[in-house]
Amino acid sequence: MLQEFRDFIAKGNVMDMAVGIIIGAAFTAIVKSMVGDLINPIIGLFMGGIDFTNSYAVLSGDVPAGATLEAAREAGAAVFAHGAFIMAVINFLIIAFVVFMLVRYVNKVKEAAEKEEEVVEEVPAGPSELDVLLEIRDSLKK
């Protein structure tokens, strides 16, 4: 069983998946920072200074006016955090777009490699060494 597990882990697909997960986690942190630190302030500027990160509605509980979303959650209030949802949607759209572009690029590279293989296959092969020797033998017999 240990040998089977070692063989499974050593397969290329598992290692590729592990690398993808690690890179994905790092990429998610970058996108989260880009959305939270760059995109949301720009959106807030165009929407009259609204900060989406702390945009929420209190459903029940007492929360002081102007408290951050984190403070409202720590106070135990039930909050409708629509700003956090908007941030999550923006994060998803950015990540989905980047993954789409990456898959598109990989597909183009694969298509280019397949076209090169087709070109190589179309080149007619000359006679083999055996064919040439047989032809020489036959011509000497005559």
PDB file of C-alpha atoms in Angstrom:
ATOM      1  CA  MET A   1       0.000   0.000   0.000  1.00  0.00           C
ATOM      2  CA  LEU A   2       2.861   2.366   0.784  1.00  0.00           C
ATOM      3  CA  GLN A   3       4.413   1.664  -2.622  1.00  0.00           C
ATOM      4  CA  GLU A   4       1.094   2.402  -4.362  1.00  0.00           C
ATOM      5  CA  PHE A   5       0.802   5.666  -2.444  1.00  0.00           C
ATOM      6  CA  ARG A   6       4.366   6.627  -3.395  1.00  0.00           C
ATOM      7  CA  ASP A   7       3.627   5.856  -7.050  1.00  0.00           C
ATOM      8  CA  PHE A   8       0.436   7.925  -6.874  1.00  0.00           C
ATOM      9  CA  ILE A   9       2.260  10.919  -5.384  1.00  0.00           C
ATOM     10  CA  ALA A  10       5.087  10.643  -7.897  1.00  0.00           C
ATOM     11  CA  LYS A  11       2.715  10.880 -10.860  1.00  0.00           C
ATOM     12  CA  GLY A  12       3.058  14.099 -12.811  1.00  0.00           C
ATOM     13  CA  ASN A  13      -0.613  15.046 -12.466  1.00  0.00           C
ATOM     14  CA  VAL A  14      -0.493  15.056  -8.670  1.00  0.00           C
ATOM     15  CA  MET A  15       2.663  17.145  -8.602  1.00  0.00           C
ATOM     16  CA  ASP A  16       1.216  19.561 -11.175  1.00  0.00           C
ATOM     17  CA  MET A  17      -1.927  19.879  -9.078  1.00  0.00           C
ATOM     18  CA  ALA A  18       0.101  20.596  -5.929  1.00  0.00           C
ATOM     19  CA  VAL A  19       2.084  23.313  -7.677  1.00  0.00           C
ATOM     20  CA  GLY A  20      -1.152  24.761  -9.056  1.00  0.00           C
ATOM     21  CA  ILE A  21      -2.740  24.893  -5.611  1.00  0.00           C
ATOM     22  CA  ILE A  22       0.281  26.641  -4.097  1.00  0.00           C
ATOM     23  CA  ILE A  23       0.459  29.181  -6.915  1.00  0.00           C
ATOM     24  CA  GLY A  24      -3.312  29.639  -6.741  1.00  0.00           C
ATOM     25  CA  ALA A  25      -3.133  30.451  -3.030  1.00  0.00           C
ATOM     26  CA  ALA A  26      -0.407  33.014  -3.635  1.00  0.00           C
ATOM     27  CA  PHE A  27      -2.301  34.465  -6.589  1.00  0.00           C
ATOM     28  CA  THR A  28      -5.479  34.740  -4.498  1.00  0.00           C
ATOM     29  CA  ALA A  29      -3.606  36.835  -1.932  1.00  0.00           C
ATOM     30  CA  ILE A  30      -2.401  39.153  -4.693  1.00  0.00           C
ATOM     31  CA  VAL A  31      -5.890  39.513  -6.173  1.00  0.00           C
ATOM     32  CA  LYS A  32      -7.406  40.109  -2.748  1.00  0.00           C
ATOM     33  CA  SER A  33      -4.926  42.894  -2.115  1.00  0.00           C
ATOM     34  CA  MET A  34      -5.497  44.381  -5.569  1.00  0.00           C
ATOM     35  CA  VAL A  35      -9.260  44.431  -5.082  1.00  0.00           C
ATOM     36  CA  GLY A  36      -9.165  45.652  -1.490  1.00  0.00           C
ATOM     37  CA  ASP A  37      -6.341  48.163  -1.842  1.00  0.00           C
ATOM     38  CA  LEU A  38      -6.675  49.391  -5.431  1.00  0.00           C
ATOM     39  CA  ILE A  39     -10.019  48.641  -7.067  1.00  0.00           C
ATOM     40  CA  ASN A  40     -12.383  49.242  -4.145  1.00  0.00           C
ATOM     41  CA  PRO A  41     -11.007  52.716  -3.353  1.00  0.00           C
ATOM     42  CA  ILE A  42     -11.406  53.699  -7.024  1.00  0.00           C
ATOM     43  CA  ILE A  43     -14.979  52.358  -7.097  1.00  0.00           C
ATOM     44  CA  GLY A  44     -15.657  54.155  -3.814  1.00  0.00           C
ATOM     45  CA  LEU A  45     -14.292  57.399  -5.247  1.00  0.00           C
ATOM     46  CA  PHE A  46     -16.653  57.237  -8.206  1.00  0.00           C
ATOM     47  CA  MET A  47     -19.577  56.287  -5.977  1.00  0.00           C
ATOM     48  CA  GLY A  48     -19.163  59.265  -3.648  1.00  0.00           C
ATOM     49  CA  GLY A  49     -16.641  57.938  -1.154  1.00  0.00           C
ATOM     50  CA  ILE A  50     -18.406  54.671  -0.309  1.00  0.00           C
ATOM     51  CA  ASP A  51     -16.019  52.103   1.157  1.00  0.00           C
ATOM     52  CA  PHE A  52     -17.242  48.655   0.189  1.00  0.00           C
ATOM     53  CA  THR A  53     -15.097  46.866   2.753  1.00  0.00           C
ATOM     54  CA  ASN A  54     -17.135  48.262   5.633  1.00  0.00           C
ATOM     55  CA  SER A  55     -20.457  48.473   3.862  1.00  0.00           C
ATOM     56  CA  TYR A  56     -23.033  46.474   5.824  1.00  0.00           C
ATOM     57  CA  ALA A  57     -26.505  46.639   7.340  1.00  0.00           C
ATOM     58  CA  VAL A  58     -27.199  45.643  10.925  1.00  0.00           C
ATOM     59  CA  LEU A  59     -29.962  43.046  11.107  1.00  0.00           C
ATOM     60  CA  SER A  60     -30.006  42.667  14.875  1.00  0.00           C
ATOM     61  CA  GLY A  61     -27.855  43.798  17.774  1.00  0.00           C
ATOM     62  CA  ASP A  62     -26.357  47.074  18.908  1.00  0.00           C
ATOM     63  CA  VAL A  63     -23.520  48.503  16.861  1.00  0.00           C
ATOM     64  CA  PRO A  64     -22.149  52.023  17.327  1.00  0.00           C
ATOM     65  CA  ALA A  65     -22.559  54.288  14.297  1.00  0.00           C
ATOM     66  CA  GLY A  66     -19.548  54.258  12.014  1.00  0.00           C
ATOM     67  CA  ALA A  67     -18.184  50.967  13.375  1.00  0.00           C
ATOM     68  CA  THR A  68     -16.244  48.782  10.988  1.00  0.00           C
ATOM     69  CA  LEU A  69     -17.608  45.473   9.798  1.00  0.00           C
ATOM     70  CA  GLU A  70     -15.070  43.644  11.928  1.00  0.00           C
ATOM     71  CA  ALA A  71     -16.109  45.607  15.039  1.00  0.00           C
ATOM     72  CA  ALA A  72     -19.789  44.864  14.336  1.00  0.00           C
ATOM     73  CA  ARG A  73     -19.046  41.154  14.025  1.00  0.00           C
ATOM     74  CA  GLU A  74     -16.975  41.197  17.222  1.00  0.00           C
ATOM     75  CA  ALA A  75     -19.890  42.889  19.023  1.00  0.00           C
ATOM     76  CA  GLY A  76     -21.986  39.844  18.120  1.00  0.00           C
ATOM     77  CA  ALA A  77     -24.395  41.704  15.862  1.00  0.00           C
ATOM     78  CA  ALA A  78     -26.019  39.960  12.930  1.00  0.00           C
ATOM     79  CA  VAL A  79     -24.903  41.918   9.881  1.00  0.00           C
ATOM     80  CA  PHE A  80     -25.779  41.813   6.195  1.00  0.00           C
ATOM     81  CA  ALA A  81     -22.272  42.359   4.761  1.00  0.00           C
ATOM     82  CA  HIS A  82     -23.086  43.305   1.182  1.00  0.00           C
ATOM     83  CA  GLY A  83     -19.721  45.084   0.800  1.00  0.00           C
ATOM     84  CA  ALA A  84     -17.822  41.890   1.553  1.00  0.00           C
ATOM     85  CA  PHE A  85     -19.993  40.096  -0.993  1.00  0.00           C
ATOM     86  CA  ILE A  86     -19.251  42.732  -3.645  1.00  0.00           C
ATOM     87  CA  MET A  87     -15.538  42.323  -2.919  1.00  0.00           C
ATOM     88  CA  ALA A  88     -15.838  38.536  -3.258  1.00  0.00           C
ATOM     89  CA  VAL A  89     -17.617  38.913  -6.612  1.00  0.00           C
ATOM     90  CA  ILE A  90     -14.919  41.279  -7.887  1.00  0.00           C
ATOM     91  CA  ASN A  91     -12.211  38.856  -6.691  1.00  0.00           C
ATOM     92  CA  PHE A  92     -13.952  35.988  -8.469  1.00  0.00           C
ATOM     93  CA  LEU A  93     -14.289  37.915 -11.727  1.00  0.00           C
ATOM     94  CA  ILE A  94     -10.623  38.894 -11.716  1.00  0.00           C
ATOM     95  CA  ILE A  95      -9.436  35.361 -10.917  1.00  0.00           C
ATOM     96  CA  ALA A  96     -11.806  33.855 -13.496  1.00  0.00           C
ATOM     97  CA  PHE A  97     -10.549  36.281 -16.154  1.00  0.00           C
ATOM     98  CA  VAL A  98      -6.902  35.504 -15.418  1.00  0.00           C
ATOM     99  CA  VAL A  99      -7.560  31.746 -15.455  1.00  0.00           C
ATOM    100  CA  PHE A 100      -9.434  32.155 -18.756  1.00  0.00           C
ATOM    101  CA  MET A 101      -6.490  34.036 -20.256  1.00  0.00           C
ATOM    102  CA  LEU A 102      -4.054  31.393 -18.964  1.00  0.00           C
ATOM    103  CA  VAL A 103      -6.104  28.506 -20.411  1.00  0.00           C
ATOM    104  CA  ARG A 104      -6.472  30.398 -23.685  1.00  0.00           C
ATOM    105  CA  TYR A 105      -2.691  30.876 -23.888  1.00  0.00           C
ATOM    106  CA  VAL A 106      -1.996  27.203 -23.085  1.00  0.00           C
ATOM    107  CA  ASN A 107      -4.480  26.116 -25.775  1.00  0.00           C
ATOM    108  CA  LYS A 108      -2.760  28.345 -28.348  1.00  0.00           C
ATOM    109  CA  VAL A 109       0.619  26.868 -27.443  1.00  0.00           C
ATOM    110  CA  LYS A 110      -0.802  23.324 -27.767  1.00  0.00           C
ATOM    111  CA  GLU A 111      -2.354  24.158 -31.158  1.00  0.00           C
ATOM    112  CA  ALA A 112       0.956  25.586 -32.382  1.00  0.00           C
ATOM    113  CA  ALA A 113       2.771  22.435 -31.249  1.00  0.00           C
ATOM    114  CA  GLU A 114       0.191  20.228 -32.998  1.00  0.00           C
ATOM    115  CA  LYS A 115       0.556  22.225 -36.222  1.00  0.00           C
ATOM    116  CA  GLU A 116       4.332  21.751 -36.093  1.00  0.00           C
ATOM    117  CA  GLU A 117       3.815  17.995 -35.667  1.00  0.00           C
ATOM    118  CA  GLU A 118       1.442  17.948 -38.645  1.00  0.00           C
ATOM    119  CA  VAL A 119       4.017  19.729 -40.794  1.00  0.00           C
ATOM    120  CA  VAL A 120       6.636  17.157 -39.851  1.00  0.00           C
ATOM    121  CA  GLU A 121       4.254  14.307 -40.687  1.00  0.00           C
ATOM    122  CA  GLU A 122       3.423  15.731 -44.134  1.00  0.00           C
ATOM    123  CA  VAL A 123       7.045  15.629 -45.316  1.00  0.00           C
ATOM    124  CA  PRO A 124       7.355  12.462 -47.413  1.00  0.00           C
ATOM    125  CA  ALA A 125      10.061  10.153 -46.206  1.00  0.00           C
ATOM    126  CA  GLY A 126      12.618   9.094 -48.790  1.00  0.00           C
ATOM    127  CA  PRO A 127      13.414   5.479 -49.435  1.00  0.00           C
ATOM    128  CA  SER A 128      14.915   3.643 -46.519  1.00  0.00           C
ATOM    129  CA  GLU A 129      18.399   2.202 -46.576  1.00  0.00           C
ATOM    130  CA  LEU A 130      16.943  -1.256 -47.135  1.00  0.00           C
ATOM    131  CA  ASP A 131      14.913  -0.022 -50.126  1.00  0.00           C
ATOM    132  CA  VAL A 132      18.022   1.499 -51.695  1.00  0.00           C
ATOM    133  CA  LEU A 133      20.030  -1.688 -51.168  1.00  0.00           C
ATOM    134  CA  LEU A 134      17.249  -3.815 -52.647  1.00  0.00           C
ATOM    135  CA  GLU A 135      17.083  -1.526 -55.658  1.00  0.00           C
ATOM    136  CA  ILE A 136      20.843  -1.772 -56.168  1.00  0.00           C
ATOM    137  CA  ARG A 137      20.662  -5.554 -55.867  1.00  0.00           C
ATOM    138  CA  ASP A 138      17.849  -5.740 -58.407  1.00  0.00           C
ATOM    139  CA  SER A 139      19.684  -3.492 -60.857  1.00  0.00           C
ATOM    140  CA  LEU A 140      22.850  -5.619 -60.536  1.00  0.00           C
ATOM    141  CA  LYS A 141      20.831  -8.765 -61.288  1.00  0.00           C
ATOM    142  CA  LYS A 142      19.793  -7.316 -64.656  1.00  0.00           C
TER     143      LYS A 142
END
